Amino acid sequence: MYDNRHTRLTKWLNDGIPPAQVADWAGNCVPALLATYARCVEGQLPDLKRRLEAAGDLPEPAGGD
C-alpha cells in the first residue's frame, strides 16, 4: 500500500501538480511532503526556467555577469 502511495505522490509532483495540492490529497503539510518527495521530482527545471524567463523573474547567476 505504501509503495502505491509513494508512486502516486511522486507521479503527481512530476506531472507538475502544485505541491500544496498534492499535500492536501496526501493529508500532509507541504514541508512534510517536500522533505520526503523533493528529491523525487525530476525534469521540471527547464520548464520552470522558461516560465521565469518569460515573466522576467529569473535571478541573475551568482558572481555577477
mmCIF file of N, CA and C in Angstrom:
data_model
loop_
_atom_site.group_PDB
_atom_site.id
_atom_site.type_symbol
_atom_site.label_atom_id
_atom_site.label_comp_id
_atom_site.label_asym_id
_atom_site.label_seq_id
_atom_site.Cartn_x
_atom_site.Cartn_y
_atom_site.Cartn_z
ATOM 1 N N MET A 1 0.822 -1.190 0.000
ATOM 2 C CA MET A 1 0.000 0.000 0.000
ATOM 3 C C MET A 1 0.869 1.258 0.000
ATOM 4 N N TYR A 2 1.925 1.276 0.845
ATOM 5 C CA TYR A 2 2.778 2.452 0.915
ATOM 6 C C TYR A 2 3.488 2.698 -0.412
ATOM 7 N N ASP A 3 3.918 1.631 -1.108
ATOM 8 C CA ASP A 3 4.585 1.802 -2.402
ATOM 9 C C ASP A 3 3.656 2.463 -3.408
ATOM 10 N N ASN A 4 2.390 2.095 -3.395
ATOM 11 C CA ASN A 4 1.417 2.705 -4.297
ATOM 12 C C ASN A 4 1.256 4.190 -3.987
ATOM 13 N N ARG A 5 1.205 4.524 -2.703
ATOM 14 C CA ARG A 5 1.083 5.932 -2.286
ATOM 15 C C ARG A 5 2.305 6.719 -2.747
ATOM 16 N N HIS A 6 3.488 6.167 -2.504
ATOM 17 C CA HIS A 6 4.727 6.838 -2.895
ATOM 18 C C HIS A 6 4.760 7.052 -4.415
ATOM 19 N N THR A 7 4.397 6.039 -5.168
ATOM 20 C CA THR A 7 4.379 6.140 -6.624
ATOM 21 C C THR A 7 3.413 7.216 -7.089
ATOM 22 N N ARG A 8 2.222 7.237 -6.527
ATOM 23 C CA ARG A 8 1.200 8.210 -6.929
ATOM 24 C C ARG A 8 1.634 9.632 -6.592
ATOM 25 N N LEU A 9 2.135 9.864 -5.380
ATOM 26 C CA LEU A 9 2.559 11.211 -4.994
ATOM 27 C C LEU A 9 3.720 11.688 -5.860
ATOM 28 N N THR A 10 4.672 10.807 -6.122
ATOM 29 C CA THR A 10 5.801 11.157 -6.980
ATOM 30 C C THR A 10 5.321 11.496 -8.382
ATOM 31 N N LYS A 11 4.404 10.704 -8.917
ATOM 32 C CA LYS A 11 3.877 10.960 -10.261
ATOM 33 C C LYS A 11 3.168 12.306 -10.314
ATOM 34 N N TRP A 12 2.328 12.587 -9.331
ATOM 35 C CA TRP A 12 1.625 13.869 -9.324
ATOM 36 C C TRP A 12 2.605 15.034 -9.304
ATOM 37 N N LEU A 13 3.627 14.947 -8.460
ATOM 38 C CA LEU A 13 4.617 16.033 -8.401
ATOM 39 C C LEU A 13 5.368 16.157 -9.720
ATOM 40 N N ASN A 14 5.752 15.032 -10.315
ATOM 41 C CA ASN A 14 6.461 15.066 -11.591
ATOM 42 C C ASN A 14 5.572 15.528 -12.737
ATOM 43 N N ASP A 15 4.268 15.381 -12.597
ATOM 44 C CA ASP A 15 3.332 15.863 -13.611
ATOM 45 C C ASP A 15 3.063 17.356 -13.468
ATOM 46 N N GLY A 16 3.672 17.975 -12.451
ATOM 47 C CA GLY A 16 3.539 19.424 -12.291
ATOM 48 C C GLY A 16 2.372 19.869 -11.432
ATOM 49 N N ILE A 17 1.723 18.942 -10.762
ATOM 50 C CA ILE A 17 0.646 19.339 -9.851
ATOM 51 C C ILE A 17 1.287 20.076 -8.677
ATOM 52 N N PRO A 18 0.759 21.238 -8.318
ATOM 53 C CA PRO A 18 1.372 22.025 -7.242
ATOM 54 C C PRO A 18 1.511 21.226 -5.945
ATOM 55 N N PRO A 19 2.667 21.369 -5.277
ATOM 56 C CA PRO A 19 2.888 20.642 -4.021
ATOM 57 C C PRO A 19 1.803 20.872 -2.981
ATOM 58 N N ALA A 20 1.214 22.066 -2.930
ATOM 59 C CA ALA A 20 0.152 22.319 -1.951
ATOM 60 C C ALA A 20 -1.048 21.419 -2.211
ATOM 61 N N GLN A 21 -1.372 21.194 -3.480
ATOM 62 C CA GLN A 21 -2.499 20.324 -3.813
ATOM 63 C C GLN A 21 -2.175 18.869 -3.496
ATOM 64 N N VAL A 22 -0.979 18.434 -3.862
ATOM 65 C CA VAL A 22 -0.568 17.053 -3.586
ATOM 66 C C VAL A 22 -0.548 16.812 -2.076
ATOM 67 N N ALA A 23 -0.035 17.776 -1.317
ATOM 68 C CA ALA A 23 -0.001 17.635 0.144
ATOM 69 C C ALA A 23 -1.413 17.509 0.704
ATOM 70 N N ASP A 24 -2.338 18.302 0.178
ATOM 71 C CA ASP A 24 -3.728 18.223 0.633
ATOM 72 C C ASP A 24 -4.305 16.841 0.351
ATOM 73 N N TRP A 25 -4.106 16.330 -0.851
ATOM 74 C CA TRP A 25 -4.604 14.999 -1.208
ATOM 75 C C TRP A 25 -3.964 13.913 -0.341
ATOM 76 N N ALA A 26 -2.682 14.125 0.011
ATOM 77 C CA ALA A 26 -1.961 13.121 0.791
ATOM 78 C C ALA A 26 -2.237 13.225 2.290
ATOM 79 N N GLY A 27 -2.867 14.324 2.708
ATOM 80 C CA GLY A 27 -3.109 14.527 4.127
ATOM 81 C C GLY A 27 -1.868 14.982 4.869
ATOM 82 N N ASN A 28 -0.963 15.659 4.145
ATOM 83 C CA ASN A 28 0.284 16.173 4.725
ATOM 84 C C ASN A 28 0.332 17.684 4.594
ATOM 85 N N CYS A 29 1.298 18.278 5.279
ATOM 86 C CA CYS A 29 1.601 19.676 5.041
ATOM 87 C C CYS A 29 2.686 19.719 3.957
ATOM 88 N N VAL A 30 2.824 20.855 3.294
ATOM 89 C CA VAL A 30 3.805 20.975 2.204
ATOM 90 C C VAL A 30 5.227 20.685 2.681
ATOM 91 N N PRO A 31 5.682 21.241 3.824
ATOM 92 C CA PRO A 31 7.059 20.926 4.250
ATOM 93 C C PRO A 31 7.301 19.428 4.454
ATOM 94 N N ALA A 32 6.330 18.724 5.030
ATOM 95 C CA ALA A 32 6.497 17.274 5.237
ATOM 96 C C ALA A 32 6.542 16.551 3.900
ATOM 97 N N LEU A 33 5.673 16.948 2.970
ATOM 98 C CA LEU A 33 5.657 16.326 1.645
ATOM 99 C C LEU A 33 6.989 16.531 0.936
ATOM 100 N N LEU A 34 7.471 17.769 0.919
ATOM 101 C CA LEU A 34 8.709 18.069 0.191
ATOM 102 C C LEU A 34 9.933 17.469 0.873
ATOM 103 N N ALA A 35 9.887 17.316 2.195
ATOM 104 C CA ALA A 35 11.013 16.687 2.886
ATOM 105 C C ALA A 35 11.220 15.266 2.394
ATOM 106 N N THR A 36 10.146 14.619 2.012
ATOM 107 C CA THR A 36 10.231 13.243 1.533
ATOM 108 C C THR A 36 10.369 13.156 0.018
ATOM 109 N N TYR A 37 9.632 13.990 -0.716
ATOM 110 C CA TYR A 37 9.497 13.796 -2.154
ATOM 111 C C TYR A 37 10.254 14.789 -3.026
ATOM 112 N N ALA A 38 10.851 15.822 -2.466
ATOM 113 C CA ALA A 38 11.542 16.818 -3.297
ATOM 114 C C ALA A 38 12.630 16.181 -4.147
ATOM 115 N N ARG A 39 13.318 15.191 -3.608
ATOM 116 C CA ARG A 39 14.395 14.556 -4.378
ATOM 117 C C ARG A 39 13.857 13.647 -5.480
ATOM 118 N N CYS A 40 12.563 13.373 -5.465
ATOM 119 C CA CYS A 40 11.952 12.508 -6.482
ATOM 120 C C CYS A 40 11.451 13.294 -7.693
ATOM 121 N N VAL A 41 11.345 14.604 -7.560
ATOM 122 C CA VAL A 41 10.819 15.419 -8.649
ATOM 123 C C VAL A 41 11.923 15.626 -9.671
ATOM 124 N N GLU A 42 11.620 15.282 -10.918
ATOM 125 C CA GLU A 42 12.622 15.345 -11.970
ATOM 126 C C GLU A 42 12.066 16.056 -13.196
ATOM 127 N N GLY A 43 12.965 16.651 -13.968
ATOM 128 C CA GLY A 43 12.625 17.135 -15.288
ATOM 129 C C GLY A 43 11.834 18.420 -15.358
ATOM 130 N N GLN A 44 11.647 19.117 -14.259
ATOM 131 C CA GLN A 44 10.846 20.335 -14.290
ATOM 132 C C GLN A 44 11.671 21.601 -14.415
ATOM 133 N N LEU A 45 12.977 21.524 -14.214
ATOM 134 C CA LEU A 45 13.807 22.718 -14.228
ATOM 135 C C LEU A 45 13.765 23.464 -15.563
ATOM 136 N N PRO A 46 13.891 22.810 -16.714
ATOM 137 C CA PRO A 46 13.820 23.559 -17.971
ATOM 138 C C PRO A 46 12.506 24.327 -18.135
ATOM 139 N N ASP A 47 11.393 23.708 -17.769
ATOM 140 C CA ASP A 47 10.096 24.385 -17.879
ATOM 141 C C ASP A 47 10.018 25.560 -16.911
ATOM 142 N N LEU A 48 10.507 25.360 -15.687
ATOM 143 C CA LEU A 48 10.483 26.454 -14.713
ATOM 144 C C LEU A 48 11.353 27.619 -15.165
ATOM 145 N N LYS A 49 12.533 27.336 -15.704
ATOM 146 C CA LYS A 49 13.406 28.409 -16.207
ATOM 147 C C LYS A 49 12.727 29.172 -17.331
ATOM 148 N N ARG A 50 12.088 28.448 -18.247
ATOM 149 C CA ARG A 50 11.407 29.099 -19.360
ATOM 150 C C ARG A 50 10.290 30.007 -18.857
ATOM 151 N N ARG A 51 9.525 29.534 -17.883
ATOM 152 C CA ARG A 51 8.436 30.343 -17.340
ATOM 153 C C ARG A 51 8.958 31.573 -16.603
ATOM 154 N N LEU A 52 10.055 31.406 -15.848
ATOM 155 C CA LEU A 52 10.639 32.545 -15.136
ATOM 156 C C LEU A 52 11.220 33.569 -16.106
ATOM 157 N N GLU A 53 11.891 33.090 -17.154
ATOM 158 C CA GLU A 53 12.438 33.998 -18.160
ATOM 159 C C GLU A 53 11.324 34.782 -18.840
ATOM 160 N N ALA A 54 10.236 34.115 -19.179
ATOM 161 C CA ALA A 54 9.109 34.776 -19.833
ATOM 162 C C ALA A 54 8.495 35.850 -18.937
ATOM 163 N N ALA A 55 8.519 35.604 -17.636
ATOM 164 C CA ALA A 55 7.966 36.570 -16.685
ATOM 165 C C ALA A 55 8.989 37.627 -16.286
ATOM 166 N N GLY A 56 10.239 37.455 -16.708
ATOM 167 C CA GLY A 56 11.290 38.404 -16.341
ATOM 168 C C GLY A 56 11.736 38.250 -14.901
ATOM 169 N N ASP A 57 11.507 37.093 -14.303
ATOM 170 C CA ASP A 57 11.808 36.883 -12.882
ATOM 171 C C ASP A 57 12.982 35.957 -12.625
ATOM 172 N N LEU A 58 13.738 35.593 -13.657
ATOM 173 C CA LEU A 58 14.859 34.680 -13.453
ATOM 174 C C LEU A 58 15.987 35.432 -12.757
ATOM 175 N N PRO A 59 16.457 34.956 -11.604
ATOM 176 C CA PRO A 59 17.524 35.658 -10.895
ATOM 177 C C PRO A 59 18.825 35.608 -11.677
ATOM 178 N N GLU A 60 19.652 36.614 -11.465
ATOM 179 C CA GLU A 60 20.982 36.645 -12.094
ATOM 180 C C GLU A 60 21.839 35.558 -11.502
ATOM 181 N N PRO A 61 22.729 34.946 -12.318
ATOM 182 C CA PRO A 61 23.635 33.936 -11.769
ATOM 183 C C PRO A 61 24.538 34.527 -10.691
ATOM 184 N N ALA A 62 24.899 33.737 -9.714
ATOM 185 C CA ALA A 62 25.797 34.185 -8.655
ATOM 186 C C ALA A 62 27.145 34.559 -9.248
ATOM 187 N N GLY A 63 27.731 35.598 -8.762
ATOM 188 C CA GLY A 63 29.043 36.017 -9.233
ATOM 189 C C GLY A 63 28.995 37.135 -10.269
ATOM 190 N N GLY A 64 27.811 37.695 -10.526
ATOM 191 C CA GLY A 64 27.746 38.839 -11.462
ATOM 192 C C GLY A 64 27.418 38.434 -12.874
ATOM 193 N N ASP A 65 28.228 38.956 -13.839
ATOM 194 C CA ASP A 65 27.925 38.817 -15.265
ATOM 195 C C ASP A 65 27.794 37.394 -15.601
#
